[in-house]
Coordinates of C-alpha atoms in Angstrom, one line a residue:
Chain A
M12 CA 3.9 11.7 -15.7
K13 CA 3.4 13.2 -12.7
D14 CA 6.4 13.7 -10.3
T15 CA 4.9 11.4 -7.3
F16 CA 3.1 8.3 -7.3
N17 CA 1.6 7.4 -3.6
V18 CA 2.4 3.6 -2.2
G19 CA 0.0 2.3 0.4
A20 CA 1.1 -0.5 2.7
V21 CA -1.1 -2.8 4.6
Q22 CA -0.1 -4.3 7.9
M23 CA -2.5 -6.6 9.0
R24 CA -3.4 -9.7 11.5
C25 CA -4.3 -12.7 10.1
S26 CA -7.1 -15.6 11.9
D27 CA -8.0 -19.0 11.3
D28 CA -10.8 -17.5 9.0
P29 CA -9.7 -17.1 4.9
K30 CA -13.0 -15.3 4.4
D31 CA -12.5 -12.7 7.5
N32 CA -9.1 -12.2 6.3
V33 CA -10.3 -11.4 3.0
K34 CA -12.6 -9.0 3.9
R35 CA -10.3 -7.2 6.1
A36 CA -7.6 -6.7 4.0
L37 CA -10.4 -5.4 1.3
S38 CA -11.1 -3.2 3.8
L39 CA -7.6 -2.2 5.0
A40 CA -7.1 -1.8 0.9
D41 CA -9.9 0.4 0.5
R42 CA -8.8 2.4 3.6
A43 CA -5.7 3.0 1.9
A44 CA -7.3 4.0 -1.4
A45 CA -9.1 6.6 0.3
R46 CA -5.8 8.2 1.9
G47 CA -4.8 8.6 -1.5
A48 CA -2.7 5.7 -1.9
E49 CA -2.6 4.4 -5.9
V50 CA -0.3 1.4 -5.7
I51 CA -1.0 -1.0 -2.7
C52 CA 0.4 -3.5 -0.9
L53 CA -0.9 -6.3 1.1
P54 CA 1.3 -8.7 3.5
E55 CA 2.5 -12.2 2.3
L56 CA -0.1 -15.2 1.7
F57 CA -2.5 -12.7 4.6
R58 CA -5.6 -14.7 3.3
T59 CA -4.7 -17.8 5.6
R60 CA -2.7 -17.4 9.3
Y61 CA 1.2 -18.7 8.4
F62 CA 0.4 -22.3 7.3
C63 CA 4.0 -23.5 6.9
Q64 CA 5.1 -24.0 10.7
K65 CA 4.1 -27.5 9.7
E66 CA 4.4 -30.0 7.0
D67 CA 0.6 -30.8 6.2
P68 CA -0.5 -32.4 3.1
A69 CA -4.2 -31.1 3.9
L70 CA -2.9 -28.0 4.0
F71 CA -2.6 -27.3 0.5
D72 CA -6.1 -27.5 0.0
L73 CA -5.7 -23.3 0.9
A74 CA -4.3 -22.9 -2.4
E75 CA -6.4 -21.7 -5.1
P76 CA -5.8 -20.9 -8.8
V77 CA -5.0 -17.7 -10.7
P78 CA -6.9 -16.3 -11.6
G79 CA -9.2 -17.5 -8.5
P80 CA -11.7 -16.1 -6.0
T81 CA -9.2 -13.9 -4.0
T82 CA -7.5 -12.0 -7.3
E83 CA -11.4 -11.6 -8.0
A84 CA -12.2 -10.3 -5.0
F85 CA -9.1 -7.6 -5.2
R86 CA -9.9 -7.3 -9.1
K87 CA -13.4 -5.7 -8.2
L88 CA -11.5 -3.7 -5.7
A89 CA -8.7 -2.1 -8.2
K90 CA -11.2 -1.3 -10.8
K91 CA -13.8 0.3 -8.2
R92 CA -11.1 2.6 -6.5
G93 CA -9.1 3.1 -9.7
V94 CA -5.7 1.9 -8.0
V95 CA -2.8 -1.1 -8.4
I96 CA -2.7 -3.7 -5.9
V97 CA -0.2 -5.9 -5.2
V98 CA -2.0 -9.5 -4.0
S99 CA -0.3 -12.4 -2.2
L100 CA -1.1 -15.7 -2.2
F101 CA -0.9 -19.4 -2.1
E102 CA -1.6 -20.2 -6.1
K103 CA -2.1 -23.8 -7.0
R104 CA -0.8 -23.9 -10.4
A105 CA -1.5 -27.8 -11.4
P106 CA -2.6 -31.1 -9.6
G107 CA 0.2 -31.1 -6.8
L108 CA 2.3 -27.9 -8.3
Y109 CA 2.1 -25.2 -6.0
H110 CA 3.5 -21.7 -5.8
N111 CA 4.1 -18.8 -3.6
T112 CA 2.8 -15.7 -6.0
A113 CA 2.3 -12.1 -6.0
V114 CA -0.5 -11.0 -8.8
T115 CA -0.2 -6.8 -9.5
I116 CA -3.6 -5.6 -10.7
D117 CA -3.8 -2.9 -12.5
A118 CA -6.3 0.2 -11.8
D119 CA -8.7 -1.0 -14.1
G120 CA -9.1 -4.2 -12.3
S121 CA -6.7 -6.1 -15.2
V122 CA -4.3 -8.5 -13.8
R123 CA -1.1 -6.8 -14.7
D124 CA 1.6 -9.4 -13.9
V125 CA 2.2 -12.7 -12.0
Y126 CA 5.7 -13.1 -10.1
R127 CA 6.2 -16.5 -8.4
K128 CA 8.8 -16.2 -5.4
M129 CA 12.2 -17.2 -6.7
H130 CA 13.9 -18.1 -3.4
I131 CA 12.1 -20.4 -0.9
P132 CA 12.9 -21.0 2.6
D133 CA 13.3 -23.6 4.7
D134 CA 14.1 -23.5 8.6
P135 CA 12.6 -24.7 11.8
L136 CA 8.6 -23.1 11.7
F137 CA 9.3 -21.7 8.0
Y138 CA 8.8 -25.2 6.1
E139 CA 8.2 -23.5 2.8
K140 CA 10.0 -25.8 0.8
Y141 CA 7.5 -28.4 1.2
Y142 CA 4.9 -26.0 -0.1
F143 CA 6.0 -23.9 -2.3
T144 CA 7.8 -24.8 -6.0
P145 CA 10.2 -22.5 -6.8
G146 CA 9.1 -19.5 -8.8
D147 CA 9.7 -19.9 -13.1
L148 CA 9.3 -16.3 -14.0
G149 CA 12.3 -14.3 -13.3
F150 CA 12.4 -11.4 -11.6
R151 CA 10.0 -9.0 -13.4
A152 CA 9.2 -5.5 -13.1
A153 CA 5.1 -4.5 -14.1
E154 CA 4.4 -1.3 -16.0
T155 CA 1.4 -0.4 -14.1
K156 CA -1.1 2.8 -14.4
F157 CA 0.9 4.7 -11.4
A158 CA 4.1 3.4 -11.5
K159 CA 6.6 0.5 -12.6
T160 CA 6.6 -1.8 -10.0
G161 CA 8.9 -4.7 -9.0
T162 CA 7.3 -7.4 -6.3
L163 CA 9.4 -9.7 -4.6
V164 CA 8.1 -12.2 -1.6
C165 CA 10.1 -12.2 1.8
W166 CA 13.2 -14.6 1.7
D167 CA 13.7 -13.0 -1.9
Q168 CA 14.7 -10.0 0.5
W169 CA 17.7 -11.1 1.6
Y170 CA 19.5 -11.5 -2.0
P171 CA 20.8 -8.2 -3.6
E172 CA 21.0 -10.5 -6.5
G173 CA 16.7 -10.5 -6.9
A174 CA 16.3 -6.5 -5.5
R175 CA 19.3 -6.1 -9.1
L176 CA 17.6 -7.7 -11.8
T177 CA 14.1 -6.0 -10.9
A178 CA 15.6 -2.7 -11.2
L179 CA 17.5 -3.0 -13.8
R180 CA 14.2 -4.0 -15.7
G181 CA 12.8 -0.2 -14.5
A182 CA 11.2 -0.8 -11.1
E183 CA 10.6 2.3 -9.8
V184 CA 9.9 0.7 -6.0
L185 CA 10.2 -2.4 -4.8
F186 CA 7.4 -4.5 -2.7
Y187 CA 8.1 -7.0 -0.4
P188 CA 4.9 -9.0 1.0
T189 CA 6.5 -10.8 3.8
A190 CA 5.4 -13.0 6.6
I191 CA 8.2 -12.8 9.4
G192 CA 8.2 -13.2 12.8
W193 CA 10.1 -14.2 16.2
H194 CA 10.5 -17.6 17.4
P195 CA 9.2 -17.0 21.3
L196 CA 12.7 -18.8 22.6
E197 CA 14.9 -16.7 20.5
K198 CA 13.2 -13.2 20.6
A199 CA 15.2 -12.0 23.8
Q200 CA 18.7 -12.8 22.8
F201 CA 18.1 -12.4 18.8
G202 CA 14.9 -10.4 18.3
A203 CA 16.0 -7.1 17.9
H204 CA 19.4 -8.2 15.5
Q205 CA 17.1 -10.1 13.3
A206 CA 14.4 -7.3 12.9
D207 CA 17.3 -4.7 12.4
A208 CA 19.1 -7.3 9.8
W209 CA 15.6 -7.5 8.0
K210 CA 15.2 -3.7 7.7
T211 CA 18.6 -3.0 6.6
I212 CA 19.1 -5.7 4.0
Q213 CA 16.2 -4.0 2.0
R214 CA 17.2 -0.4 2.8
S215 CA 20.1 -1.7 1.2
H216 CA 18.6 -2.3 -2.0
A217 CA 17.0 0.9 -2.0
I218 CA 20.6 2.3 -1.9
A219 CA 22.3 0.1 -4.5
N220 CA 19.5 0.6 -6.7
G221 CA 18.3 4.2 -6.4
V222 CA 14.7 2.5 -5.5
H223 CA 11.9 3.1 -3.5
V224 CA 11.2 -0.2 -1.1
C225 CA 8.1 -0.8 0.4
A226 CA 8.4 -4.0 3.0
V227 CA 5.1 -4.8 4.6
N228 CA 4.5 -7.6 6.8
R229 CA 1.8 -8.9 9.1
V230 CA 1.3 -8.9 13.0
G231 CA 0.0 -11.5 15.2
H232 CA 1.1 -14.4 17.4
E233 CA 0.0 -17.5 15.1
G234 CA 0.8 -21.3 16.7
P235 CA -0.9 -24.0 17.5
K236 CA -4.3 -24.3 19.3
G237 CA -4.2 -23.6 22.9
C238 CA -0.2 -23.0 22.8
D239 CA 1.9 -20.9 25.3
P240 CA 2.9 -18.1 23.3
S241 CA 5.9 -17.4 25.1
K242 CA 7.3 -20.5 24.0
E243 CA 5.9 -22.0 21.1
G244 CA 4.5 -20.4 17.5
L245 CA 5.5 -17.4 15.7
E246 CA 5.6 -13.5 16.7
F247 CA 5.0 -11.7 13.4
W248 CA 7.1 -8.8 13.9
G249 CA 5.2 -6.2 11.8
G250 CA 7.7 -3.1 10.9
T251 CA 6.3 -2.7 7.9
F252 CA 7.8 0.4 5.9
I253 CA 8.7 2.4 3.0
C254 CA 12.1 4.0 2.3
D255 CA 13.1 6.3 -0.5
P256 CA 15.8 5.5 -3.1
Y257 CA 18.6 6.8 -0.2
G258 CA 17.2 4.0 1.7
V259 CA 15.8 7.2 4.1
V260 CA 12.5 5.4 5.7
L261 CA 9.6 7.2 4.8
A262 CA 7.2 5.5 6.8
E263 CA 7.6 2.9 9.4
A264 CA 4.6 0.7 11.4
G265 CA 5.1 -0.7 14.7
R266 CA 5.5 -4.4 15.7
A267 CA 1.9 -5.5 16.9
E268 CA -1.2 -3.5 15.5
E269 CA -2.7 -3.3 12.1
E270 CA -2.1 -0.2 10.3
V271 CA -2.0 1.5 7.2
L272 CA 0.9 3.2 5.7
V273 CA 0.5 5.7 2.9
V274 CA 3.7 7.5 1.5
A275 CA 4.4 9.6 -1.7
C276 CA 7.3 8.6 -3.9
S277 CA 9.0 11.4 -5.8
R278 CA 10.3 10.4 -9.3
A279 CA 12.4 13.7 -9.2
R280 CA 14.1 12.5 -5.9
Q281 CA 15.1 9.3 -7.6
E282 CA 16.7 11.0 -10.6
D283 CA 18.2 13.3 -7.9
V284 CA 19.7 10.2 -5.9
R285 CA 21.2 8.9 -9.0
R286 CA 22.4 11.5 -10.0
N287 CA 24.0 12.1 -6.9
W288 CA 25.3 8.7 -6.3
P289 CA 25.4 7.4 -10.2
F290 CA 25.9 3.6 -8.9
L291 CA 24.2 2.2 -11.9
R292 CA 26.9 4.1 -14.4
D293 CA 29.6 2.4 -13.2
R294 CA 28.9 -1.5 -12.9
R295 CA 31.8 -3.9 -13.9
I296 CA 29.4 -6.0 -15.6
D297 CA 32.1 -7.2 -17.5
A298 CA 33.0 -9.3 -14.0
F299 CA 30.4 -10.3 -12.9
D300 CA 29.9 -13.5 -14.1
G301 CA 30.9 -15.4 -11.5
I302 CA 27.4 -14.3 -9.5
T303 CA 25.9 -17.4 -11.5
K304 CA 28.2 -19.8 -9.4
R305 CA 27.1 -21.6 -6.3
W306 CA 30.8 -21.2 -4.8
I307 CA 34.1 -19.8 -6.7
E308 CA 36.7 -22.6 -5.9
E309 CA 40.3 -21.8 -6.9
Chain B
M26 CA 42.4 -23.4 13.2
K27 CA 41.2 -21.3 16.1
D28 CA 38.1 -20.0 16.4
T29 CA 38.7 -16.0 16.5
F30 CA 40.9 -14.0 14.8
N31 CA 41.5 -10.5 15.3
V32 CA 40.9 -7.4 12.9
G33 CA 42.8 -4.2 13.5
A34 CA 41.2 -1.1 11.5
V35 CA 43.4 2.1 11.7
Q36 CA 41.6 5.6 11.3
M37 CA 43.8 8.2 10.7
R38 CA 44.2 11.9 9.4
C39 CA 46.4 12.4 6.5
S40 CA 48.4 15.3 6.4
D41 CA 50.6 17.0 2.9
D42 CA 54.0 15.2 4.3
P43 CA 53.6 11.5 2.9
K44 CA 56.8 10.5 4.7
D45 CA 54.5 11.5 7.8
N46 CA 51.5 9.6 6.9
V47 CA 53.7 6.9 5.9
K48 CA 55.6 6.9 9.4
R49 CA 52.2 7.6 11.8
A50 CA 50.6 5.0 9.5
L51 CA 52.9 2.6 10.8
S52 CA 52.9 3.5 14.2
L53 CA 49.2 3.3 14.2
A54 CA 49.5 -0.3 12.7
D55 CA 52.0 -1.2 15.3
R56 CA 50.1 -0.2 18.0
A57 CA 47.0 -2.2 16.5
A58 CA 49.4 -5.1 16.4
A59 CA 50.5 -4.7 19.9
R60 CA 47.0 -5.0 20.8
G61 CA 46.8 -8.5 19.6
A62 CA 45.4 -7.6 15.9
E63 CA 46.2 -10.1 13.6
V64 CA 44.9 -8.5 10.3
I65 CA 45.0 -4.7 10.1
C66 CA 43.5 -2.6 7.6
L67 CA 44.5 1.0 6.7
P68 CA 42.9 3.9 4.9
E69 CA 42.2 4.1 0.9
L70 CA 45.6 6.1 0.0
F71 CA 46.3 6.7 3.5
R72 CA 50.0 7.9 2.3
T73 CA 48.9 11.6 0.4
R74 CA 46.2 14.0 1.3
Y75 CA 42.8 12.9 -1.1
F76 CA 44.4 14.1 -4.3
C77 CA 41.6 13.5 -6.5
Q78 CA 39.5 16.7 -5.9
K79 CA 41.2 18.2 -9.2
E80 CA 42.5 16.7 -12.0
D81 CA 46.3 17.9 -12.5
P82 CA 48.5 15.6 -14.2
A83 CA 51.6 16.6 -11.6
L84 CA 49.5 14.3 -9.4
F85 CA 50.7 11.3 -11.0
D86 CA 54.0 11.9 -9.2
L87 CA 52.3 10.7 -5.7
A88 CA 52.0 7.1 -7.4
E89 CA 54.8 4.2 -6.8
P90 CA 55.3 0.6 -8.6
V91 CA 54.0 -2.2 -6.3
P92 CA 56.3 -3.7 -4.8
G93 CA 57.7 -0.1 -3.9
P94 CA 58.6 2.1 -0.9
T95 CA 55.3 2.0 0.6
T96 CA 55.0 -1.9 0.4
E97 CA 58.7 -2.2 1.3
A98 CA 58.0 0.1 4.8
F99 CA 54.7 -2.5 5.3
R100 CA 56.2 -5.8 4.6
K101 CA 58.7 -5.0 7.2
L102 CA 56.2 -4.2 10.0
A103 CA 54.1 -7.4 9.2
K104 CA 57.3 -9.4 9.2
K105 CA 58.2 -7.9 12.6
R106 CA 55.2 -8.2 14.1
G107 CA 53.8 -11.3 12.5
V108 CA 50.6 -9.8 11.2
V109 CA 49.2 -9.6 8.1
I110 CA 48.6 -5.9 7.0
V111 CA 46.2 -4.0 4.0
V112 CA 47.7 -1.8 2.1
S113 CA 46.0 0.5 -0.1
L114 CA 47.7 2.8 -2.2
F115 CA 48.5 4.9 -5.7
E116 CA 50.0 2.8 -8.0
K117 CA 52.4 3.5 -10.9
R118 CA 52.1 -0.1 -13.1
A119 CA 53.5 1.5 -16.4
P120 CA 54.1 5.4 -17.6
G121 CA 50.5 6.6 -18.2
L122 CA 48.7 3.7 -16.5
Y123 CA 47.4 4.0 -13.0
H124 CA 45.8 1.8 -10.5
N125 CA 44.3 2.4 -7.2
T126 CA 45.3 -0.6 -5.6
A127 CA 45.0 -2.2 -1.9
V128 CA 47.8 -5.1 -1.4
T129 CA 47.7 -7.9 1.1
I130 CA 50.9 -8.4 3.0
D131 CA 51.2 -11.8 4.7
A132 CA 52.7 -12.0 8.3
D133 CA 55.6 -13.8 6.9
G134 CA 56.3 -10.4 5.3
S135 CA 55.6 -11.4 1.6
V136 CA 53.1 -10.0 -0.8
R137 CA 50.1 -12.8 -0.9
D138 CA 47.6 -10.5 -3.3
V139 CA 46.8 -7.3 -4.9
Y140 CA 43.8 -5.9 -5.6
R141 CA 42.9 -3.2 -8.0
K142 CA 39.5 -1.1 -7.6
M143 CA 37.4 -2.1 -9.7
H144 CA 34.6 0.8 -9.6
I145 CA 36.1 4.4 -9.9
P146 CA 34.3 6.6 -9.1
D147 CA 34.0 10.8 -10.9
D148 CA 31.7 13.1 -8.9
P149 CA 32.8 16.5 -8.3
L150 CA 35.9 16.7 -5.5
F151 CA 36.3 12.8 -6.3
Y152 CA 37.9 12.9 -9.7
E153 CA 39.2 9.4 -9.9
K154 CA 38.5 8.2 -13.6
Y155 CA 41.0 10.9 -14.1
Y156 CA 43.9 9.2 -12.1
F157 CA 43.0 5.5 -12.0
T158 CA 42.3 3.0 -14.4
P159 CA 39.4 0.3 -13.2
G160 CA 40.9 -2.6 -12.1
D161 CA 41.8 -6.1 -14.4
L162 CA 42.5 -8.5 -11.7
G163 CA 38.7 -9.3 -10.6
F164 CA 37.1 -9.6 -7.2
R165 CA 39.7 -11.9 -4.9
A166 CA 40.2 -13.5 -1.6
A167 CA 43.6 -13.8 -0.1
E168 CA 44.6 -16.9 1.9
T169 CA 46.6 -15.1 5.0
K170 CA 48.1 -16.9 7.8
F171 CA 45.2 -15.9 10.2
A172 CA 42.0 -15.6 8.0
K173 CA 40.8 -15.6 4.5
T174 CA 40.3 -12.2 3.4
G175 CA 39.1 -9.9 1.0
T176 CA 39.6 -6.2 0.0
L177 CA 37.7 -4.3 -1.8
V178 CA 38.0 -0.2 -1.7
C179 CA 35.7 2.7 -1.3
W180 CA 33.5 3.1 -4.7
D181 CA 33.2 -0.7 -4.5
Q182 CA 31.3 -0.6 -1.3
W183 CA 28.1 0.4 -3.3
Y184 CA 27.8 -3.2 -5.2
P185 CA 26.4 -5.6 -3.8
E186 CA 28.2 -7.7 -6.9
G187 CA 31.3 -6.9 -5.7
A188 CA 31.1 -8.6 -1.9
R189 CA 29.0 -11.4 -3.0
L190 CA 31.8 -12.4 -5.8
T191 CA 34.7 -11.8 -2.9
A192 CA 32.6 -13.9 -0.2
L193 CA 32.0 -16.6 -3.0
R194 CA 35.5 -17.2 -2.9
G195 CA 35.7 -17.7 0.7
A196 CA 36.8 -14.3 2.2
E197 CA 36.0 -14.4 6.0
V198 CA 35.9 -10.7 6.6
L199 CA 35.7 -8.1 3.6
F200 CA 37.8 -4.7 3.8
Y201 CA 36.9 -1.3 2.9
P202 CA 39.5 1.0 2.8
T203 CA 38.0 4.2 2.1
A204 CA 37.9 7.6 1.7
I205 CA 34.8 9.5 2.3
G206 CA 33.5 12.4 3.0
W207 CA 31.1 15.7 3.1
H208 CA 30.9 18.6 0.7
P209 CA 31.0 21.1 4.0
L210 CA 28.1 22.9 1.8
E211 CA 26.1 19.6 1.7
K212 CA 27.0 18.6 5.3
A213 CA 23.8 20.0 7.1
Q214 CA 21.3 18.6 4.7
F215 CA 22.4 15.2 4.1
G216 CA 25.7 14.6 6.1
A217 CA 23.5 12.2 8.3
H218 CA 21.8 10.4 5.3
Q219 CA 25.1 10.2 3.5
A220 CA 26.8 8.3 6.2
D221 CA 24.1 6.1 7.5
A222 CA 23.9 5.1 3.8
W223 CA 27.6 4.3 3.6
K224 CA 26.9 2.2 7.0
T225 CA 24.3 0.7 5.7
I226 CA 25.0 -0.4 2.7
Q227 CA 28.4 -2.3 3.8
R228 CA 26.3 -4.2 6.6
S229 CA 24.3 -5.2 4.2
H230 CA 27.0 -7.1 2.6
A231 CA 27.9 -8.7 5.9
I232 CA 23.9 -9.7 5.9
A233 CA 23.5 -11.2 2.5
N234 CA 27.5 -13.0 2.5
G235 CA 27.5 -13.9 5.8
V236 CA 31.0 -12.2 6.2
H237 CA 32.8 -9.9 8.6
V238 CA 32.7 -6.6 7.2
C239 CA 35.7 -4.0 8.0
A240 CA 35.4 -0.3 6.5
V241 CA 38.6 1.7 7.6
N242 CA 37.7 5.5 6.7
R243 CA 40.3 8.8 7.0
V244 CA 39.1 11.7 8.9
G245 CA 39.9 15.5 8.8
H246 CA 39.3 18.3 6.5
E247 CA 41.5 18.1 3.4
G248 CA 40.8 21.5 1.0
P249 CA 43.1 24.0 -1.1
K250 CA 45.5 25.6 1.3
G251 CA 44.0 29.0 3.2
C252 CA 40.5 27.9 2.1
D253 CA 37.0 28.2 4.3
P254 CA 36.7 24.8 5.7
S255 CA 32.9 25.6 6.1
K256 CA 32.4 26.1 2.1
E257 CA 35.3 24.5 0.2
G258 CA 37.3 21.1 0.5
L259 CA 35.9 17.5 2.2
E260 CA 35.4 16.6 5.6
F261 CA 36.1 12.9 5.8
W262 CA 33.3 11.2 8.4
G263 CA 35.3 8.8 9.8
G264 CA 33.1 6.3 11.4
T265 CA 35.7 3.7 10.7
F266 CA 33.6 0.4 11.9
I267 CA 33.8 -3.7 11.8
C268 CA 30.7 -5.7 12.2
D269 CA 29.6 -9.6 12.2
P270 CA 28.2 -11.8 9.8
Y271 CA 24.5 -10.7 10.7
G272 CA 25.5 -6.9 10.2
V273 CA 26.3 -5.7 13.9
V274 CA 28.7 -4.0 15.3
L275 CA 31.4 -4.7 16.7
A276 CA 33.4 -1.6 17.1
E277 CA 32.8 2.2 16.0
A278 CA 35.2 4.9 15.7
G279 CA 34.0 8.7 16.2
R280 CA 33.3 11.5 13.1
A281 CA 36.9 13.1 13.5
E282 CA 39.9 11.6 15.7
E283 CA 42.3 8.9 14.8
E284 CA 41.4 5.8 16.5
V285 CA 42.8 2.0 16.4
L286 CA 39.9 -0.9 16.9
V287 CA 40.4 -4.3 17.8
V288 CA 38.0 -7.0 17.3
A289 CA 37.7 -10.6 17.4
C290 CA 35.9 -12.3 14.2
S291 CA 34.7 -15.5 15.4
R292 CA 34.4 -18.3 12.9
A293 CA 31.4 -20.2 14.9
R294 CA 29.7 -16.7 15.1
Q295 CA 30.0 -17.0 11.3
E296 CA 29.2 -20.3 10.7
D297 CA 25.9 -20.1 12.9
V298 CA 24.8 -16.9 11.3
R299 CA 25.3 -18.8 7.9
R300 CA 23.6 -22.3 9.9
N301 CA 20.6 -20.2 10.9
W302 CA 19.3 -17.6 8.1
P303 CA 21.0 -19.6 5.2
F304 CA 20.7 -17.2 2.2
L305 CA 23.9 -19.0 0.7
R306 CA 22.0 -22.5 0.1
D307 CA 18.9 -20.9 -2.0
R308 CA 20.6 -18.2 -4.3
R309 CA 18.7 -19.1 -7.7
I310 CA 21.8 -18.7 -9.6
D311 CA 19.7 -20.1 -12.7
A312 CA 18.2 -16.7 -12.5
F313 CA 21.1 -14.5 -12.2
D314 CA 22.2 -14.1 -16.2
G315 CA 21.2 -10.8 -16.4
I316 CA 23.0 -9.0 -13.7
T317 CA 26.1 -9.0 -16.2
K318 CA 23.8 -6.7 -18.3
R319 CA 23.6 -2.3 -18.0
W320 CA 19.9 -2.3 -17.9
I321 CA 17.1 -5.1 -19.5
E322 CA 15.0 -3.7 -21.9
E323 CA 12.1 -5.9 -22.6

């Protein structure tokens, strides 16, 4: 096994046109592969606008099965380029049963693993509990051609337990396809702290577990047609980044433009970090039972 | 219950003279109280030099029982000033049985809680596994006069599980008395990243759990007598800080000097943060069983 694997992260804008989004996502992933990326991650639900800003039964029409058209399109690209691709999509599993799903496609074009978002948010303009049934496949790692990958999705990023369980399964890199943005009216007061907390918690997963982390967000404003972007909708804050097992940021995208990041992740670095700060050695697994409780009353 | 409680953090230097260290710790804690601090935390093992740089059976003589001289001295101060004090010390529990312990003394001078460091490091110049039996009291929160406090110690700070379990018991603030420093020969290459990882992981506990965090470190170089400080010993990096439940740093000390920080922590802020990013609502406690495993083989 060679020391490095190259991670590619695609930060993109998402239009009203799913076909156009898929086409551009394919093109950007292809560009990442051309730049040497071996394992490529796309943002959460990149095929569509972030439709969860409202609750509308018609929007379930945006879902698709797995396998389905989006996985088929990326299976072709993965096989053609010989790369691994992590594809987030709105999964229709059965009539009336939908998930927020990430499919890991291996370098031969086969579906290597499926992850269904475990933690589902529900906040003003992020009405995900309406659309997505919480995942029932648990936290997972996938043995792909280039690396053992772990994929979690957006809101999962706030939960150290998800990162830990994925790392304990041997993931060398954690992917977080994401769609997170500012409420325009909150941005001035809270925006910097929100984006900093988002970056900090994910860097902390790298540090706590000694793994690489790759967080991939979308960019651009999305809101009701004709709305005032300074008052309504969401401004997705980009900031896609890849950090090493020490939490050191290796590459980071800006806040507003489409970008492709490609970074070499080193297994020697992971070993070195874990050997020098051997956190996994000392976990008090005899004392962690309460983690499965909601709250601990005396 | 009033909205705020005032946290005081004492960053101090530790000399060869335990009596002098205790005297100065009392004086600095008194100064924190005079500035309005209601819950005061001292650094890890402040009564002595950081003796774990070598393994020497004679050094067990530095330990003391609980209650013992150090707790008695701080019980007097706590009662006199009407403040809560978190006191880290080297506990002799029985012949040949020692712990790295933090005692929470309530504002009436009584011992409110005892915590024994759960995660014990062992690395070059941090030979703690030689001295300290891992704690057997679990992760805890203490109902004190001014706040529900949770205390963990140094190496615990790298473990999200410890922070989570303490927060689930209702702690409003997590204290991390600490003794962490740079190897002089590593500082130039790794120093900035090490200190940043240390700050990041603790800020992440604040974010993940919606609690205040107060990390208290010592300052100064400590090494063998007559050694070259640019090559031997440890340079404790200070950087004591208090952050809010969003991970926003409210106060932070420098790298080399003794300092007393006093900061108001707001319960309204905690409620607001947890209400707006309701992470505790969505934890997948049905899927966290594997946290009690060392590693998860398929």
